Coordinates of C-alpha atoms in Angstrom, one line a residue:
M1 CA -64.4 23.6 -25.8
Q2 CA -63.0 23.6 -22.3
E3 CA -65.5 20.9 -21.3
F4 CA -64.4 18.8 -24.3
S5 CA -60.7 19.2 -23.3
A6 CA -61.5 18.2 -19.7
A7 CA -63.2 15.0 -20.9
L8 CA -60.1 13.9 -22.8
P9 CA -57.7 11.7 -20.8
Q10 CA -54.8 13.8 -19.7
P11 CA -51.3 12.3 -19.8
K12 CA -49.9 11.6 -16.4
A13 CA -46.9 14.0 -15.7
N14 CA -45.2 11.4 -13.6
L15 CA -45.2 8.8 -16.3
L16 CA -43.9 10.9 -19.3
P17 CA -42.6 14.3 -18.2
F18 CA -42.3 17.0 -20.7
A19 CA -38.9 18.0 -21.9
W20 CA -37.8 14.5 -21.0
P21 CA -34.1 15.0 -21.9
L22 CA -33.9 17.9 -19.5
S23 CA -35.6 16.1 -16.6
L24 CA -33.6 12.8 -16.7
N25 CA -30.3 12.8 -15.1
L26 CA -28.0 11.1 -17.6
A27 CA -25.3 10.5 -14.9
Q28 CA -27.6 7.8 -13.4
L29 CA -27.3 5.7 -16.6
N30 CA -23.6 5.2 -15.9
P31 CA -23.2 1.4 -15.8
I32 CA -20.3 1.7 -13.2
P33 CA -21.6 1.2 -9.7
H34 CA -21.4 4.2 -7.4
K35 CA -18.8 2.7 -5.0
Y36 CA -16.4 2.2 -7.9
R37 CA -16.7 5.8 -9.2
P38 CA -14.3 8.6 -8.2
S39 CA -15.4 10.4 -5.1
R40 CA -17.0 13.8 -5.4
K41 CA -14.0 15.4 -3.7
A42 CA -11.6 13.8 -6.2
R43 CA -13.9 15.0 -9.2
M44 CA -14.0 18.5 -7.7
R45 CA -10.2 18.5 -7.3
L46 CA -9.6 17.3 -10.8
Q47 CA -12.1 19.8 -12.2
K48 CA -10.3 22.6 -10.3
I49 CA -7.0 21.5 -11.7
K50 CA -8.4 21.5 -15.2
S51 CA -10.1 24.8 -14.9
N52 CA -7.1 26.5 -13.2
P53 CA -3.9 24.9 -14.4
G54 CA -1.9 27.2 -12.2
A55 CA -3.4 25.8 -9.1
Q56 CA -1.6 22.4 -9.4
S57 CA 0.1 21.1 -12.5
S58 CA 1.6 17.7 -13.1
D59 CA 5.0 19.3 -12.5
D60 CA 3.9 20.1 -9.0
V61 CA 3.2 16.4 -8.3
I62 CA 6.4 15.0 -9.6
R63 CA 8.8 17.9 -8.9
L64 CA 11.7 17.4 -6.6
K65 CA 13.2 20.3 -4.5
T66 CA 16.6 21.6 -5.7
S67 CA 17.1 24.5 -3.2
F68 CA 19.9 24.5 -0.6
N69 CA 18.3 27.5 1.3
V70 CA 17.7 26.4 4.9
W71 CA 15.5 29.4 5.5
E72 CA 12.8 27.9 3.3
S73 CA 12.5 25.0 5.7
I74 CA 12.5 27.3 8.8
T75 CA 9.7 29.4 7.2
A76 CA 7.7 26.3 6.5
L77 CA 8.2 25.1 10.1
R78 CA 6.9 28.5 11.4
W79 CA 3.7 28.2 9.3
R80 CA 3.2 24.5 9.7
R81 CA -0.1 23.4 11.1
W82 CA 0.9 20.8 13.6
T83 CA -1.3 17.7 14.1
V84 CA -1.2 14.7 16.4
Y85 CA 0.5 12.7 13.7
D86 CA 3.6 14.9 14.1
L87 CA 4.2 13.2 17.4
Q88 CA 6.1 10.6 15.3
Y89 CA 9.0 13.0 15.1
L90 CA 9.2 13.3 18.9
V91 CA 9.3 9.6 19.2
T92 CA 12.0 9.3 16.6
L93 CA 13.9 12.0 18.4
G94 CA 13.5 10.1 21.7
Y95 CA 15.0 7.0 20.0
I96 CA 18.0 9.0 18.7
I97 CA 18.7 10.6 22.1
F98 CA 18.4 7.2 23.8
S99 CA 20.8 5.6 21.3
L100 CA 23.4 8.4 21.6
C101 CA 23.1 8.3 25.5
I102 CA 24.0 4.6 25.7
L103 CA 26.8 4.8 23.2
P104 CA 30.4 5.2 24.6
S105 CA 31.3 8.7 25.6
A106 CA 32.3 10.7 22.5
P107 CA 30.7 14.1 22.9
L108 CA 32.4 15.8 19.8
T109 CA 31.4 13.0 17.6
K110 CA 27.8 12.9 18.8
T111 CA 27.5 16.6 18.6
G112 CA 29.0 16.7 15.0
A113 CA 26.6 14.0 14.0
M114 CA 23.5 15.9 15.2
I115 CA 24.7 19.1 13.5
V116 CA 25.1 17.2 10.2
L117 CA 21.7 15.6 10.7
G118 CA 20.1 19.0 11.4
I119 CA 21.7 20.5 8.2
L120 CA 20.5 17.6 6.1
L121 CA 17.0 18.0 7.5
L122 CA 16.9 21.8 6.9
M123 CA 18.2 21.9 3.3
P124 CA 15.2 21.3 1.0
I125 CA 17.2 19.3 -1.5
T126 CA 18.3 16.8 1.2
R127 CA 15.3 17.0 3.5
Q128 CA 13.0 15.4 0.9
F129 CA 15.2 12.2 1.1
F130 CA 16.5 12.2 4.7
L131 CA 13.3 13.2 6.5
P132 CA 11.2 10.2 5.2
S133 CA 14.1 7.9 5.7
L134 CA 14.9 9.2 9.2
P135 CA 13.1 6.2 10.9
I136 CA 15.4 3.8 9.0
W137 CA 18.6 5.6 10.1
T138 CA 17.2 5.8 13.6
Y139 CA 16.5 2.0 13.5
L140 CA 20.1 1.3 12.4
L141 CA 21.6 3.5 15.2
Y142 CA 19.2 2.0 17.7
F143 CA 20.0 -1.6 16.7
F144 CA 23.8 -1.3 16.8
S145 CA 23.9 0.8 19.9
S146 CA 21.7 -1.7 21.8
R147 CA 24.8 -3.8 22.5
F148 CA 25.9 -1.2 25.1
I149 CA 22.8 -1.5 27.3
A150 CA 24.1 -2.8 30.7
P151 CA 23.1 -6.3 31.6
E152 CA 21.5 -5.2 34.9
Y153 CA 19.0 -3.2 33.0
R154 CA 18.1 -6.1 30.6
P155 CA 15.1 -8.5 31.2
H156 CA 15.3 -12.2 31.6
I157 CA 16.2 -14.3 28.5
W158 CA 13.4 -16.8 27.6
V159 CA 14.8 -20.2 26.5
K160 CA 11.7 -22.4 26.5
V161 CA 8.9 -20.0 25.5
L162 CA 9.4 -20.2 21.7
P163 CA 10.0 -24.1 21.5
A164 CA 6.9 -24.6 23.6
L165 CA 4.8 -22.3 21.4
E166 CA 6.2 -24.0 18.3
N167 CA 5.0 -27.4 19.5
V168 CA 1.7 -26.2 20.8
L169 CA 0.8 -24.3 17.6
Y170 CA 2.3 -26.5 15.0
G171 CA 2.8 -29.8 16.7
A172 CA 6.5 -29.9 16.0
N173 CA 9.6 -27.8 15.8
L174 CA 9.5 -26.8 12.1
S175 CA 12.9 -25.1 12.1
N176 CA 14.5 -28.4 13.3
I177 CA 12.7 -30.4 10.8
L178 CA 13.7 -28.2 7.9
S179 CA 17.3 -27.8 9.0
A180 CA 17.8 -31.6 9.7
H181 CA 18.9 -32.3 6.1
T182 CA 21.3 -29.9 4.4
H183 CA 22.9 -29.7 1.0
P184 CA 25.2 -27.1 -0.7
I185 CA 22.6 -26.3 -3.3
L186 CA 20.0 -25.7 -0.5
D187 CA 22.5 -23.7 1.3
V188 CA 22.9 -21.3 -1.6
L189 CA 19.2 -21.1 -2.3
A190 CA 18.6 -20.2 1.4
W191 CA 21.6 -17.7 1.3
I192 CA 20.2 -15.7 -1.7
P193 CA 17.1 -14.3 0.2
Y194 CA 18.5 -14.4 3.7
G195 CA 22.0 -13.2 3.2
V196 CA 21.6 -11.0 0.1
G197 CA 17.9 -10.0 -0.5
H198 CA 17.4 -9.0 3.1
F199 CA 20.0 -6.3 2.9
A200 CA 19.5 -5.3 -0.7
L201 CA 15.9 -5.3 -1.3
P202 CA 14.9 -2.2 0.9
A203 CA 17.0 0.0 -1.4
I204 CA 15.8 -1.8 -4.5
C205 CA 12.2 -1.4 -3.4
C206 CA 12.7 2.3 -2.7
A207 CA 14.2 2.8 -6.2
V208 CA 11.4 0.9 -7.9
L209 CA 8.6 2.7 -6.0
F210 CA 10.2 6.1 -6.8
L211 CA 10.4 5.4 -10.4
F212 CA 7.3 3.5 -11.2
A213 CA 4.8 4.0 -8.4
A214 CA 2.7 7.1 -7.6
P215 CA 4.7 10.1 -6.4
G216 CA 4.9 10.1 -2.6
T217 CA 4.9 6.3 -2.3
T218 CA 8.5 6.0 -1.4
P219 CA 8.4 8.3 1.6
V220 CA 5.5 6.4 3.1
F221 CA 7.3 3.1 2.5
A222 CA 10.4 4.4 4.2
R223 CA 8.5 5.6 7.2
A224 CA 6.6 2.4 7.6
F225 CA 9.6 0.3 7.1
G226 CA 11.6 2.3 9.7
Y227 CA 9.0 2.4 12.4
M228 CA 8.3 -1.3 11.9
C229 CA 12.0 -2.1 12.5
M230 CA 12.2 0.3 15.5
L231 CA 9.2 -1.5 17.1
G232 CA 10.7 -4.9 16.2
V233 CA 14.0 -4.1 18.0
T234 CA 12.1 -2.7 21.0
I235 CA 10.1 -6.0 21.3
Q236 CA 13.4 -8.0 21.0
L237 CA 14.9 -6.0 23.8
I238 CA 11.9 -6.2 26.1
F239 CA 11.2 -9.9 25.3
P240 CA 14.6 -11.6 24.5
C241 CA 14.3 -15.2 23.3
T242 CA 16.8 -17.7 22.1
P243 CA 16.7 -18.8 18.5
P244 CA 16.8 -22.4 17.2
W245 CA 20.6 -22.5 16.9
Y246 CA 20.9 -22.0 20.7
E247 CA 18.6 -25.0 21.3
K248 CA 20.9 -27.1 19.1
A249 CA 24.0 -25.9 20.7
H250 CA 23.0 -25.6 24.4
G251 CA 19.6 -27.4 24.7
L252 CA 17.3 -25.7 27.1
E253 CA 20.0 -24.4 29.5
P254 CA 19.5 -20.9 30.8
A255 CA 21.1 -18.2 28.7
H256 CA 22.9 -15.1 29.9
Y257 CA 24.1 -11.8 28.4
G258 CA 27.5 -11.9 27.1
M259 CA 27.2 -15.1 25.2
E260 CA 28.3 -15.0 21.6
G261 CA 25.9 -15.3 18.7
S262 CA 26.1 -17.8 16.0
P263 CA 25.9 -17.7 12.2
A264 CA 24.2 -21.2 12.3
G265 CA 23.5 -22.3 8.7
L266 CA 25.3 -19.3 7.2
A267 CA 28.6 -20.8 8.4
R268 CA 28.3 -23.4 5.7
V269 CA 27.9 -20.6 3.1
D270 CA 31.1 -19.0 4.4
E271 CA 32.9 -22.4 4.0
L272 CA 31.4 -22.9 0.6
F273 CA 32.7 -19.5 -0.7
G274 CA 35.8 -19.5 1.4
V275 CA 35.2 -16.0 2.8
D276 CA 34.1 -14.6 6.1
M277 CA 30.9 -12.9 5.3
Y278 CA 28.7 -13.8 8.2
T279 CA 30.6 -15.8 10.8
T280 CA 32.2 -12.8 12.5
S281 CA 29.2 -10.4 12.1
F282 CA 26.7 -12.9 13.5
T283 CA 29.0 -14.0 16.3
T284 CA 29.3 -10.4 17.5
A285 CA 25.7 -9.5 16.7
P286 CA 24.2 -6.7 18.9
L287 CA 21.1 -8.8 19.7
P288 CA 22.0 -12.5 19.7
F289 CA 18.7 -13.2 21.5
G290 CA 16.5 -11.2 19.3
A291 CA 14.6 -14.1 17.8
F292 CA 11.1 -12.8 18.2
P293 CA 9.8 -11.1 16.1
S294 CA 11.9 -12.0 13.0
L295 CA 12.8 -8.8 11.2
H296 CA 13.8 -10.9 8.2
A297 CA 10.3 -12.0 7.9
G298 CA 8.9 -8.6 8.7
N299 CA 11.0 -6.8 6.2
A300 CA 10.0 -9.3 3.5
V301 CA 6.3 -9.0 4.3
I302 CA 6.3 -5.2 4.4
E303 CA 8.2 -5.0 1.1
A304 CA 5.8 -7.5 -0.5
L305 CA 2.7 -5.6 0.8
F306 CA 3.8 -2.3 -0.6
M307 CA 4.9 -3.7 -3.9
Q308 CA 1.7 -5.7 -4.5
Y309 CA -0.3 -2.6 -3.7
C310 CA 1.5 -0.6 -6.4
F311 CA 2.0 -3.5 -8.9
P312 CA -0.8 -5.9 -8.2
R313 CA -0.2 -8.0 -11.3
F314 CA 3.0 -9.3 -9.8
R315 CA 1.5 -10.2 -6.5
P316 CA 2.2 -14.0 -7.0
F317 CA 5.9 -13.3 -7.4
F318 CA 6.0 -11.2 -4.1
M319 CA 4.1 -13.9 -2.3
F320 CA 6.7 -16.4 -3.6
Y321 CA 9.6 -14.3 -2.3
V322 CA 8.0 -14.1 1.2
A323 CA 7.6 -18.0 1.3
W324 CA 11.2 -18.3 0.0
I325 CA 12.8 -16.2 2.8
W326 CA 10.5 -17.8 5.4
W327 CA 11.8 -21.2 4.4
A328 CA 15.4 -19.9 4.4
T329 CA 15.2 -18.5 7.9
M330 CA 14.1 -21.8 9.3
Y331 CA 16.4 -23.9 7.2
L332 CA 19.4 -21.9 8.3
N333 CA 18.2 -22.4 11.9
H334 CA 17.9 -18.7 12.7
H335 CA 14.1 -18.5 13.6
Y336 CA 11.2 -20.5 14.7
A337 CA 8.0 -20.3 12.7
I338 CA 6.4 -18.4 15.5
D339 CA 9.0 -15.7 15.0
L340 CA 8.0 -15.3 11.4
V341 CA 4.3 -14.9 12.3
G342 CA 5.3 -12.2 14.8
G343 CA 7.3 -10.3 12.3
A344 CA 4.5 -10.6 9.7
L345 CA 2.0 -9.2 12.1
V346 CA 4.1 -6.2 13.0
S347 CA 4.9 -5.4 9.4
A348 CA 1.2 -5.9 8.3
G349 CA 0.1 -3.4 11.0
A350 CA 2.6 -0.8 9.9
Y351 CA 1.5 -1.3 6.3
Y352 CA -2.2 -1.0 6.9
I353 CA -1.8 2.0 9.1
A354 CA 0.1 3.7 6.4
R355 CA -2.3 2.7 3.6
V356 CA -5.4 4.0 5.4
K357 CA -4.4 7.6 5.4
W358 CA -1.1 8.4 3.8
L359 CA -0.3 5.9 1.0
P360 CA -1.0 7.4 -2.5
R361 CA -3.5 5.5 -4.6
P362 CA -1.9 3.9 -7.7
Q363 CA -3.2 4.6 -11.1
L364 CA -2.6 1.5 -13.0
D365 CA -2.7 3.1 -16.4
K366 CA 0.3 5.0 -15.5
T367 CA 3.8 3.4 -16.0
T368 CA 6.1 5.9 -14.3
R369 CA 5.9 8.7 -11.8
W370 CA 6.2 11.3 -14.5
E371 CA 2.8 10.3 -16.0
Y372 CA 0.9 11.4 -12.9
E373 CA -1.1 14.6 -13.2
Y374 CA -2.7 14.3 -9.7
V375 CA -2.4 12.0 -6.6
E376 CA -5.0 10.9 -4.1
F377 CA -4.0 9.7 -0.7
G378 CA -5.6 7.2 1.7
D379 CA -7.4 3.9 1.3
R380 CA -10.8 3.4 -0.5
P381 CA -12.7 0.3 -1.7
R382 CA -11.1 -1.1 -4.8
S383 CA -12.7 -3.1 -7.5
V384 CA -11.3 -6.6 -8.5
D385 CA -9.6 -5.0 -11.5
E386 CA -7.7 -2.6 -9.3
E387 CA -7.0 -5.1 -6.6
W388 CA -5.4 -7.6 -8.9
G389 CA -4.2 -5.2 -11.6
Y390 CA -6.6 -6.3 -14.4
G391 CA -8.2 -4.2 -17.0
H392 CA -5.4 -2.1 -18.6
A393 CA -4.1 -2.6 -22.1
N394 CA -0.6 -1.5 -21.1
G395 CA 0.2 -4.9 -19.7
Y396 CA -1.1 -4.4 -16.1
G397 CA -4.1 -6.5 -16.4
L398 CA -6.8 -8.5 -18.3
G399 CA -10.0 -6.6 -17.6
L400 CA -12.3 -8.7 -15.3
L401 CA -14.8 -5.9 -14.8
E402 CA -14.6 -4.3 -18.2
R403 CA -17.9 -3.9 -20.0
R404 CA -17.8 -5.9 -23.2
G405 CA -19.1 -4.4 -26.4
M406 CA -22.5 -5.6 -27.4
G407 CA -23.1 -7.1 -30.8
D408 CA -26.1 -6.8 -33.1
S409 CA -27.7 -9.9 -31.5
D410 CA -28.0 -8.2 -28.1
E411 CA -31.6 -7.5 -27.0
W412 CA -30.7 -4.1 -25.5
T413 CA -28.3 -1.5 -26.8
L414 CA -26.7 1.3 -24.8
G415 CA -26.9 4.8 -26.0
S416 CA -23.5 5.9 -27.4
S417 CA -21.8 9.2 -27.2
S418 CA -23.6 10.3 -30.3
S419 CA -27.0 9.9 -28.6
F420 CA -25.9 12.2 -25.8
E421 CA -24.6 14.7 -28.3
S422 CA -27.8 14.6 -30.2
M423 CA -29.7 15.3 -26.9
S424 CA -27.4 18.2 -26.1
R425 CA -28.3 19.6 -29.6
G426 CA -31.9 19.7 -28.6
D427 CA -33.3 16.7 -30.3
T428 CA -36.7 15.7 -28.7
V429 CA -37.6 12.4 -27.4
S430 CA -40.0 11.8 -30.2
G431 CA -37.1 11.4 -32.7
S432 CA -36.7 8.2 -34.4
A433 CA -34.5 5.4 -33.1
S434 CA -32.1 5.9 -35.9
S435 CA -31.5 9.5 -35.1
T436 CA -31.4 8.9 -31.5
P437 CA -30.3 5.4 -30.4
G438 CA -31.6 6.1 -27.0
I439 CA -30.7 4.7 -23.7
L440 CA -31.6 1.1 -23.1
S441 CA -33.8 1.3 -26.2
P442 CA -35.1 -2.0 -27.4
K443 CA -34.1 -2.9 -31.0
T444 CA -36.9 -3.4 -33.4
P445 CA -37.0 -4.0 -37.2
D446 CA -39.0 -0.9 -37.6
D447 CA -36.6 2.1 -37.8
D448 CA -39.6 4.5 -37.5
F449 CA -40.6 3.1 -34.1
R450 CA -40.9 6.2 -32.0
H451 CA -40.6 5.5 -28.2
V452 CA -39.1 6.5 -24.9
V453 CA -37.9 4.3 -22.1
V454 CA -39.1 5.3 -18.6
G455 CA -37.7 3.7 -15.4
M456 CA -40.3 2.7 -12.8
T457 CA -39.7 2.6 -9.0
P458 CA -41.3 -0.2 -6.9
Q459 CA -44.0 2.2 -5.9
G460 CA -45.2 2.5 -9.5
E461 CA -43.8 6.1 -10.0
V462 CA -41.5 7.3 -12.7
W463 CA -37.8 7.4 -11.8
N464 CA -37.1 11.1 -11.4
G465 CA -33.3 10.9 -12.0
D466 CA -32.3 10.9 -8.3
R467 CA -29.4 8.8 -7.3
I468 CA -30.4 5.2 -6.7
G469 CA -28.6 3.5 -3.9
L470 CA -29.1 0.0 -5.2
E471 CA -29.8 -1.4 -8.6
S472 CA -32.8 -3.2 -7.1
E473 CA -34.5 0.0 -6.4
L474 CA -35.2 0.3 -10.1
S475 CA -37.9 -2.4 -10.5
E476 CA -38.8 -2.2 -14.1
V477 CA -38.5 -0.4 -17.4
V478 CA -41.6 0.8 -19.3
V479 CA -41.6 1.5 -23.0
V480 CA -44.0 4.3 -24.0
R481 CA -44.8 4.6 -27.6

């Protein structure tokens, strides 16, 4: 009997393993490529949250601090694990001290301001707003106090550099071309983004990001915006250049500190409305020769980058606003095109640094911050659906990468959830196609066709369920009856 059994052909274990449902890793049949799936760390974090709701609930993600107890902040500082990224606070403190030192002598006022700032940063209810926005307040203090820097400590004012770069890079002075022909309607269209949007949109973006983006987005935006502006003002102080209105008024004559600024095209807006909104403020501006880089362009670009990241479906609108304000700055004769490019580069650098490590990832199926149950931080490769906001039924997209449902005419059918449930109940592989639709099972007119699908590797071996790095590694599918 043993010799007779040995003479019979034995089934190859590597072609049709016993207890097939237990040896095949069903996770490998996921049609979503591995690079678009959540990371293992994210899945572990989410599983931990689900298994232990007390560890981190959705309330912990969206909760705002309401305590006035300064000792909570002091205790948190004592136990804080400091990193190299905390050097940003020393840099900000250096800017604040420098600005206070160059301001006219008022020791009581300066001391009182520092005490108030310290209290606001120590009380948890105010710290959550003033600590992230501290770079913005520092930028405003730094900008308005820069007028008090003594001329003997200031560098040379460059008059010919920007016009020369403009002609070399673009072949003409774009600002002079755009501002050559004016009209009251064009003045109003340029005034809306340059004179209104530039000052109002930072606060509007903060409010929109706070309400509708992932929790934690607004603090990252505020920090990136503030540091970008601080760097922009520093460059303007180190590399002062004359704007286009100076070339129109004085030609290429050397400039000197103490000269008044100019509202340029905004003076026509004041005339049109009969009020002094910009003439006085721009004439007495702290940095009349701060043409490069343009913070009007930088502010618009960093606002558009953050907004398109959180609301990608509205990306064309944000791009249109950037183009609009760029046209306005040149039409009103305030900046050269090279200034706009410089401001855009500074703001893009601040945005991408913030996005890589600190910016929360948006979940496009969420409408408001109160719908978030967890938040992931830092950058990762995003699919086309996520990058452009497609694929969600709530109005955020159209679904470029969604897997369409297959009709009866399809050659192959995917196993549904019922097939996995039947496997979990212990159904064997020899069940009929009607009881177990199977995975990648070919449709046949015979309902009693008993079969199993086995994936084959290029080496001719059965796919053992290990993770496949590329789809090409699975060379063929063999149907065993």
